[in-house]
């Protein structure tokens, strides 16, 4: 039973398209995140949600819009995809608050052509 | 074998040897630190954590050392095995901050 699951695992699309990545966690955590990992493996936080509310937006272009229908789900919608959006996107969740680790999904490899 | 993180992003060790992976963090306000392991095609996986009120914590075959004076973190892996081959990241955060900052990662290659 996967703790943090994201779909799809691979996504290949053309420039200019709009796409979504879905994420669900069954850990009962209050906080969910989206991270972007570039080709050099650098992991950078994009968004953080706590109980369905956006608490962190790390200067991500507004073409990226996260949506949290409930605290177990955090989806990422991307408009007008650009070549530079190609990366691996990771969803994660944590209990939030004091000193708890984040649990990561398996990642979605997005390739924009 | 030992790495210095940003300067040696790849560490190669012989199976059975001990490995030391280093990480320098920048925020003196960070008070919680985690080491993650990322295998190819997978998401980062928690290995061990340490709070700022400690300077050492041990797990199974792994030890994390924290030196707050010089803002340095290290992960020691005893008797390194081929299954330890992965990219290792340190992550830092502050109390109740809901955001983890990741280091650049070190790739560990274990030679049989």
PDB file of C-alpha atoms in Angstrom:
ATOM      1  CA  UNK A   1       0.000   0.000   0.000  1.00  0.00           C
ATOM      2  CA  UNK A   2       1.871   3.063  -1.274  1.00  0.00           C
ATOM      3  CA  UNK A   3       2.121   5.922   1.207  1.00  0.00           C
ATOM      4  CA  UNK A   4       2.551   8.766  -1.296  1.00  0.00           C
ATOM      5  CA  UNK A   5       1.514   8.006  -4.843  1.00  0.00           C
ATOM      6  CA  UNK A   6       1.695  10.216  -7.906  1.00  0.00           C
ATOM      7  CA  UNK A   7       0.413   9.760 -11.401  1.00  0.00           C
ATOM      8  CA  UNK A   8       1.550   9.585 -14.068  1.00  0.00           C
ATOM      9  CA  UNK A   9       5.107   8.319 -13.580  1.00  0.00           C
ATOM     10  CA  UNK A  10       6.135   9.555 -17.032  1.00  0.00           C
ATOM     11  CA  UNK A  11       4.686  12.415 -19.020  1.00  0.00           C
ATOM     12  CA  UNK A  12       5.862  13.490 -22.469  1.00  0.00           C
ATOM     13  CA  UNK A  13       4.135  16.478 -23.995  1.00  0.00           C
ATOM     14  CA  UNK A  14       4.611  19.305 -26.467  1.00  0.00           C
ATOM     15  CA  UNK A  15       5.441  22.886 -25.661  1.00  0.00           C
ATOM     16  CA  UNK A  16       2.410  24.989 -25.026  1.00  0.00           C
ATOM     17  CA  UNK A  17       0.239  22.172 -23.724  1.00  0.00           C
ATOM     18  CA  UNK A  18      -1.435  22.074 -20.311  1.00  0.00           C
ATOM     19  CA  UNK A  19      -0.922  19.056 -18.089  1.00  0.00           C
ATOM     20  CA  UNK A  20      -1.686  17.862 -14.569  1.00  0.00           C
ATOM     21  CA  UNK A  21       0.079  15.605 -12.111  1.00  0.00           C
ATOM     22  CA  UNK A  22      -1.898  14.025  -9.306  1.00  0.00           C
ATOM     23  CA  UNK A  23      -0.730  13.141  -5.824  1.00  0.00           C
ATOM     24  CA  UNK A  24      -2.372  11.294  -2.983  1.00  0.00           C
ATOM     25  CA  UNK A  25      -1.108  10.344   0.464  1.00  0.00           C
ATOM     26  CA  UNK A  26      -2.680   7.810   2.805  1.00  0.00           C
ATOM     27  CA  UNK A  27      -0.549   8.667   5.833  1.00  0.00           C
ATOM     28  CA  UNK A  28      -3.003  11.068   7.393  1.00  0.00           C
ATOM     29  CA  UNK A  29      -0.478  13.885   7.142  1.00  0.00           C
ATOM     30  CA  UNK A  30      -1.481  17.517   7.326  1.00  0.00           C
ATOM     31  CA  UNK A  31       1.221  18.932   5.053  1.00  0.00           C
ATOM     32  CA  UNK A  32       1.932  18.189   1.416  1.00  0.00           C
ATOM     33  CA  UNK A  33       4.607  19.494  -0.924  1.00  0.00           C
ATOM     34  CA  UNK A  34       5.687  19.675  -4.506  1.00  0.00           C
ATOM     35  CA  UNK A  35       9.398  19.554  -5.261  1.00  0.00           C
ATOM     36  CA  UNK A  36      11.168  19.887  -8.596  1.00  0.00           C
ATOM     37  CA  UNK A  37      14.349  17.935  -9.299  1.00  0.00           C
ATOM     38  CA  UNK A  38      16.466  19.167 -12.187  1.00  0.00           C
ATOM     39  CA  UNK A  39      18.890  17.264 -14.379  1.00  0.00           C
ATOM     40  CA  UNK A  40      21.657  17.789 -11.827  1.00  0.00           C
ATOM     41  CA  UNK A  41      19.532  16.141  -9.151  1.00  0.00           C
ATOM     42  CA  UNK A  42      18.990  19.387  -7.273  1.00  0.00           C
ATOM     43  CA  UNK A  43      15.729  19.260  -5.306  1.00  0.00           C
ATOM     44  CA  UNK A  44      13.907  22.521  -4.853  1.00  0.00           C
ATOM     45  CA  UNK A  45      10.633  23.112  -3.065  1.00  0.00           C
ATOM     46  CA  UNK A  46       7.856  24.634  -5.140  1.00  0.00           C
ATOM     47  CA  UNK A  47       4.788  24.615  -2.910  1.00  0.00           C
ATOM     48  CA  UNK A  48       3.687  23.556   0.524  1.00  0.00           C
ATOM     49  CA  UNK A  49       0.104  23.060   1.648  1.00  0.00           C
ATOM     50  CA  UNK A  50      -1.134  22.569   5.173  1.00  0.00           C
ATOM     51  CA  UNK A  51      -4.691  21.314   5.626  1.00  0.00           C
ATOM     52  CA  UNK A  52      -5.608  22.318   2.067  1.00  0.00           C
ATOM     53  CA  UNK A  53      -4.211  25.814   2.436  1.00  0.00           C
ATOM     54  CA  UNK A  54      -1.217  27.145   0.545  1.00  0.00           C
ATOM     55  CA  UNK A  55       1.507  28.141   2.986  1.00  0.00           C
ATOM     56  CA  UNK A  56       4.588  28.291   0.792  1.00  0.00           C
ATOM     57  CA  UNK A  57       4.971  29.368  -2.820  1.00  0.00           C
ATOM     58  CA  UNK A  58       8.645  29.538  -3.723  1.00  0.00           C
ATOM     59  CA  UNK A  59       8.529  32.088  -6.563  1.00  0.00           C
ATOM     60  CA  UNK A  60       7.223  29.538  -8.990  1.00  0.00           C
ATOM     61  CA  UNK A  61       5.812  30.922 -12.292  1.00  0.00           C
ATOM     62  CA  UNK A  62       2.072  31.326 -12.116  1.00  0.00           C
ATOM     63  CA  UNK A  63       1.759  28.801 -14.949  1.00  0.00           C
ATOM     64  CA  UNK A  64       2.060  26.303 -12.097  1.00  0.00           C
ATOM     65  CA  UNK A  65      -1.091  26.037 -10.036  1.00  0.00           C
ATOM     66  CA  UNK A  66      -1.394  23.559  -7.185  1.00  0.00           C
ATOM     67  CA  UNK A  67      -4.803  22.471  -6.020  1.00  0.00           C
ATOM     68  CA  UNK A  68      -5.682  20.616  -2.846  1.00  0.00           C
ATOM     69  CA  UNK A  69      -9.264  19.310  -2.857  1.00  0.00           C
ATOM     70  CA  UNK A  70      -8.697  17.706   0.543  1.00  0.00           C
ATOM     71  CA  UNK A  71      -5.706  17.207   2.793  1.00  0.00           C
ATOM     72  CA  UNK A  72      -4.912  13.805   1.276  1.00  0.00           C
ATOM     73  CA  UNK A  73      -4.537  15.185  -2.256  1.00  0.00           C
ATOM     74  CA  UNK A  74      -2.326  17.803  -3.832  1.00  0.00           C
ATOM     75  CA  UNK A  75      -2.430  18.088  -7.597  1.00  0.00           C
ATOM     76  CA  UNK A  76      -0.180  20.187  -9.789  1.00  0.00           C
ATOM     77  CA  UNK A  77      -1.493  21.789 -12.956  1.00  0.00           C
ATOM     78  CA  UNK A  78       0.913  23.347 -15.415  1.00  0.00           C
ATOM     79  CA  UNK A  79      -0.227  25.679 -18.193  1.00  0.00           C
ATOM     80  CA  UNK A  80       1.622  26.541 -21.388  1.00  0.00           C
ATOM     81  CA  UNK A  81       4.435  24.089 -20.821  1.00  0.00           C
ATOM     82  CA  UNK A  82       7.952  25.204 -21.697  1.00  0.00           C
ATOM     83  CA  UNK A  83      11.103  23.234 -22.464  1.00  0.00           C
ATOM     84  CA  UNK A  84      12.601  24.365 -19.154  1.00  0.00           C
ATOM     85  CA  UNK A  85       9.789  22.680 -17.256  1.00  0.00           C
ATOM     86  CA  UNK A  86      11.303  19.305 -18.094  1.00  0.00           C
ATOM     87  CA  UNK A  87      12.289  17.749 -14.780  1.00  0.00           C
ATOM     88  CA  UNK A  88      11.196  15.180 -12.239  1.00  0.00           C
ATOM     89  CA  UNK A  89       8.433  16.432  -9.976  1.00  0.00           C
ATOM     90  CA  UNK A  90       8.067  14.913  -6.528  1.00  0.00           C
ATOM     91  CA  UNK A  91       5.113  15.072  -4.253  1.00  0.00           C
ATOM     92  CA  UNK A  92       5.783  14.635  -0.541  1.00  0.00           C
ATOM     93  CA  UNK A  93       3.895  14.767   2.724  1.00  0.00           C
ATOM     94  CA  UNK A  94       4.775  15.207   6.362  1.00  0.00           C
ATOM     95  CA  UNK A  95       2.981  15.515   9.640  1.00  0.00           C
ATOM     96  CA  UNK A  96       4.135  19.120   9.655  1.00  0.00           C
ATOM     97  CA  UNK A  97       5.146  21.146  12.652  1.00  0.00           C
ATOM     98  CA  UNK A  98       7.939  19.983  14.829  1.00  0.00           C
ATOM     99  CA  UNK A  99      10.675  17.866  13.386  1.00  0.00           C
ATOM    100  CA  UNK A 100       9.033  15.294  11.203  1.00  0.00           C
ATOM    101  CA  UNK A 101      10.466  13.941   8.004  1.00  0.00           C
ATOM    102  CA  UNK A 102       8.832  14.222   4.601  1.00  0.00           C
ATOM    103  CA  UNK A 103       7.775  11.094   2.745  1.00  0.00           C
ATOM    104  CA  UNK A 104       8.194  11.247  -1.011  1.00  0.00           C
ATOM    105  CA  UNK A 105       6.317   9.777  -3.936  1.00  0.00           C
ATOM    106  CA  UNK A 106       8.146   7.987  -6.739  1.00  0.00           C
ATOM    107  CA  UNK A 107       8.246  11.079  -8.939  1.00  0.00           C
ATOM    108  CA  UNK A 108       6.809  12.137 -12.289  1.00  0.00           C
ATOM    109  CA  UNK A 109       9.321  12.578 -15.073  1.00  0.00           C
ATOM    110  CA  UNK A 110       8.019  15.377 -17.265  1.00  0.00           C
ATOM    111  CA  UNK A 111       9.578  15.816 -20.685  1.00  0.00           C
ATOM    112  CA  UNK A 112       8.538  18.784 -22.774  1.00  0.00           C
ATOM    113  CA  UNK A 113       9.403  18.516 -26.481  1.00  0.00           C
TER     114      UNK A 113
ATOM    115  CA  UNK B   1      36.044   6.842   1.541  1.00  0.00           C
ATOM    116  CA  UNK B   2      34.939  10.456   2.152  1.00  0.00           C
ATOM    117  CA  UNK B   3      33.289  13.170   0.110  1.00  0.00           C
ATOM    118  CA  UNK B   4      33.082  16.868   0.618  1.00  0.00           C
ATOM    119  CA  UNK B   5      29.667  17.221  -0.962  1.00  0.00           C
ATOM    120  CA  UNK B   6      29.742  20.038  -3.458  1.00  0.00           C
ATOM    121  CA  UNK B   7      33.422  19.577  -4.348  1.00  0.00           C
ATOM    122  CA  UNK B   8      33.242  15.795  -4.811  1.00  0.00           C
ATOM    123  CA  UNK B   9      29.741  14.948  -5.944  1.00  0.00           C
ATOM    124  CA  UNK B  10      30.664  11.303  -6.573  1.00  0.00           C
ATOM    125  CA  UNK B  11      32.139   9.006  -3.953  1.00  0.00           C
ATOM    126  CA  UNK B  12      33.417   5.557  -4.904  1.00  0.00           C
ATOM    127  CA  UNK B  13      34.115   3.006  -2.204  1.00  0.00           C
ATOM    128  CA  UNK B  14      34.910  -0.668  -2.047  1.00  0.00           C
ATOM    129  CA  UNK B  15      32.261  -3.002  -0.704  1.00  0.00           C
ATOM    130  CA  UNK B  16      32.832  -3.521   3.004  1.00  0.00           C
ATOM    131  CA  UNK B  17      34.562  -0.192   3.535  1.00  0.00           C
ATOM    132  CA  UNK B  18      33.063   2.638   5.568  1.00  0.00           C
ATOM    133  CA  UNK B  19      31.675   5.667   3.712  1.00  0.00           C
ATOM    134  CA  UNK B  20      31.475   9.247   4.883  1.00  0.00           C
ATOM    135  CA  UNK B  21      29.267  11.722   3.060  1.00  0.00           C
ATOM    136  CA  UNK B  22      29.506  15.356   4.053  1.00  0.00           C
ATOM    137  CA  UNK B  23      27.104  18.246   3.844  1.00  0.00           C
ATOM    138  CA  UNK B  24      27.475  21.919   4.660  1.00  0.00           C
ATOM    139  CA  UNK B  25      24.318  23.824   5.489  1.00  0.00           C
ATOM    140  CA  UNK B  26      23.905  27.555   5.432  1.00  0.00           C
ATOM    141  CA  UNK B  27      21.118  28.513   7.798  1.00  0.00           C
ATOM    142  CA  UNK B  28      22.194  28.775  11.415  1.00  0.00           C
ATOM    143  CA  UNK B  29      18.514  28.833  12.396  1.00  0.00           C
ATOM    144  CA  UNK B  30      17.975  25.302  11.070  1.00  0.00           C
ATOM    145  CA  UNK B  31      17.249  22.925  13.892  1.00  0.00           C
ATOM    146  CA  UNK B  32      16.286  19.662  12.255  1.00  0.00           C
ATOM    147  CA  UNK B  33      18.293  17.707   9.723  1.00  0.00           C
ATOM    148  CA  UNK B  34      17.585  14.629   7.669  1.00  0.00           C
ATOM    149  CA  UNK B  35      19.591  12.377   5.404  1.00  0.00           C
ATOM    150  CA  UNK B  36      17.764  10.955   2.416  1.00  0.00           C
ATOM    151  CA  UNK B  37      18.779   8.224   0.004  1.00  0.00           C
ATOM    152  CA  UNK B  38      17.579   8.340  -3.579  1.00  0.00           C
ATOM    153  CA  UNK B  39      17.936   5.285  -5.772  1.00  0.00           C
ATOM    154  CA  UNK B  40      17.675   5.567  -9.524  1.00  0.00           C
ATOM    155  CA  UNK B  41      14.096   6.141 -10.663  1.00  0.00           C
ATOM    156  CA  UNK B  42      12.744   6.497  -7.134  1.00  0.00           C
ATOM    157  CA  UNK B  43      11.861   9.237  -4.725  1.00  0.00           C
ATOM    158  CA  UNK B  44      14.090  10.232  -1.794  1.00  0.00           C
ATOM    159  CA  UNK B  45      13.807   7.851   1.135  1.00  0.00           C
ATOM    160  CA  UNK B  46      14.380   8.796   4.762  1.00  0.00           C
ATOM    161  CA  UNK B  47      17.513   7.309   6.326  1.00  0.00           C
ATOM    162  CA  UNK B  48      18.110   9.092   9.604  1.00  0.00           C
ATOM    163  CA  UNK B  49      17.432  12.430  11.252  1.00  0.00           C
ATOM    164  CA  UNK B  50      18.966  14.530  13.970  1.00  0.00           C
ATOM    165  CA  UNK B  51      17.805  17.507  15.988  1.00  0.00           C
ATOM    166  CA  UNK B  52      19.980  20.470  16.790  1.00  0.00           C
ATOM    167  CA  UNK B  53      20.160  19.578  20.479  1.00  0.00           C
ATOM    168  CA  UNK B  54      22.176  16.480  19.550  1.00  0.00           C
ATOM    169  CA  UNK B  55      25.565  16.058  17.897  1.00  0.00           C
ATOM    170  CA  UNK B  56      25.382  12.376  17.064  1.00  0.00           C
ATOM    171  CA  UNK B  57      22.723   9.836  16.305  1.00  0.00           C
ATOM    172  CA  UNK B  58      23.101   6.217  15.324  1.00  0.00           C
ATOM    173  CA  UNK B  59      20.919   3.914  13.323  1.00  0.00           C
ATOM    174  CA  UNK B  60      21.476   0.546  11.769  1.00  0.00           C
ATOM    175  CA  UNK B  61      24.871   0.827  10.031  1.00  0.00           C
ATOM    176  CA  UNK B  62      24.432   4.606   9.750  1.00  0.00           C
ATOM    177  CA  UNK B  63      25.561   7.435  11.982  1.00  0.00           C
ATOM    178  CA  UNK B  64      24.835  11.117  11.559  1.00  0.00           C
ATOM    179  CA  UNK B  65      27.127  13.725  13.075  1.00  0.00           C
ATOM    180  CA  UNK B  66      26.146  17.351  13.480  1.00  0.00           C
ATOM    181  CA  UNK B  67      28.591  20.180  14.084  1.00  0.00           C
ATOM    182  CA  UNK B  68      26.574  23.338  14.565  1.00  0.00           C
ATOM    183  CA  UNK B  69      29.649  25.480  15.082  1.00  0.00           C
ATOM    184  CA  UNK B  70      30.751  25.040  11.502  1.00  0.00           C
ATOM    185  CA  UNK B  71      27.290  24.151  10.137  1.00  0.00           C
ATOM    186  CA  UNK B  72      28.372  20.723   8.993  1.00  0.00           C
ATOM    187  CA  UNK B  73      26.568  17.416   8.807  1.00  0.00           C
ATOM    188  CA  UNK B  74      27.964  14.025   7.917  1.00  0.00           C
ATOM    189  CA  UNK B  75      26.549  10.588   7.235  1.00  0.00           C
ATOM    190  CA  UNK B  76      28.692   7.590   8.020  1.00  0.00           C
ATOM    191  CA  UNK B  77      27.755   4.239   6.530  1.00  0.00           C
ATOM    192  CA  UNK B  78      29.487   1.226   8.031  1.00  0.00           C
ATOM    193  CA  UNK B  79      30.422  -1.797   5.933  1.00  0.00           C
ATOM    194  CA  UNK B  80      29.061  -0.267   2.734  1.00  0.00           C
ATOM    195  CA  UNK B  81      27.121  -2.663   0.536  1.00  0.00           C
ATOM    196  CA  UNK B  82      26.221  -2.568  -3.172  1.00  0.00           C
ATOM    197  CA  UNK B  83      22.641  -1.780  -2.161  1.00  0.00           C
ATOM    198  CA  UNK B  84      23.891   1.463  -0.645  1.00  0.00           C
ATOM    199  CA  UNK B  85      24.707   2.813  -4.114  1.00  0.00           C
ATOM    200  CA  UNK B  86      22.478   5.859  -4.557  1.00  0.00           C
ATOM    201  CA  UNK B  87      22.468   9.644  -4.342  1.00  0.00           C
ATOM    202  CA  UNK B  88      22.446  10.937  -0.772  1.00  0.00           C
ATOM    203  CA  UNK B  89      20.951  14.272   0.205  1.00  0.00           C
ATOM    204  CA  UNK B  90      21.006  16.196   3.416  1.00  0.00           C
ATOM    205  CA  UNK B  91      17.976  18.332   4.169  1.00  0.00           C
ATOM    206  CA  UNK B  92      17.515  21.051   6.760  1.00  0.00           C
ATOM    207  CA  UNK B  93      14.530  22.807   8.185  1.00  0.00           C
ATOM    208  CA  UNK B  94      13.510  25.020  11.028  1.00  0.00           C
ATOM    209  CA  UNK B  95      10.990  24.319  13.746  1.00  0.00           C
ATOM    210  CA  UNK B  96       7.434  24.497  12.422  1.00  0.00           C
ATOM    211  CA  UNK B  97       8.626  25.861   9.123  1.00  0.00           C
ATOM    212  CA  UNK B  98       7.009  23.245   6.855  1.00  0.00           C
ATOM    213  CA  UNK B  99       9.790  23.489   4.306  1.00  0.00           C
ATOM    214  CA  UNK B 100      12.863  21.354   3.752  1.00  0.00           C
ATOM    215  CA  UNK B 101      15.966  22.718   2.018  1.00  0.00           C
ATOM    216  CA  UNK B 102      18.016  20.092   0.251  1.00  0.00           C
ATOM    217  CA  UNK B 103      21.749  20.016  -0.346  1.00  0.00           C
ATOM    218  CA  UNK B 104      23.089  19.264  -3.800  1.00  0.00           C
ATOM    219  CA  UNK B 105      23.544  15.544  -3.219  1.00  0.00           C
ATOM    220  CA  UNK B 106      26.448  13.107  -3.340  1.00  0.00           C
ATOM    221  CA  UNK B 107      26.435  10.007  -5.494  1.00  0.00           C
ATOM    222  CA  UNK B 108      27.793   6.938  -3.762  1.00  0.00           C
ATOM    223  CA  UNK B 109      29.163   4.140  -5.947  1.00  0.00           C
ATOM    224  CA  UNK B 110      29.949   0.890  -4.191  1.00  0.00           C
ATOM    225  CA  UNK B 111      32.356  -1.352  -6.066  1.00  0.00           C
ATOM    226  CA  UNK B 112      32.017  -5.085  -5.466  1.00  0.00           C
TER     227      UNK B 112
END
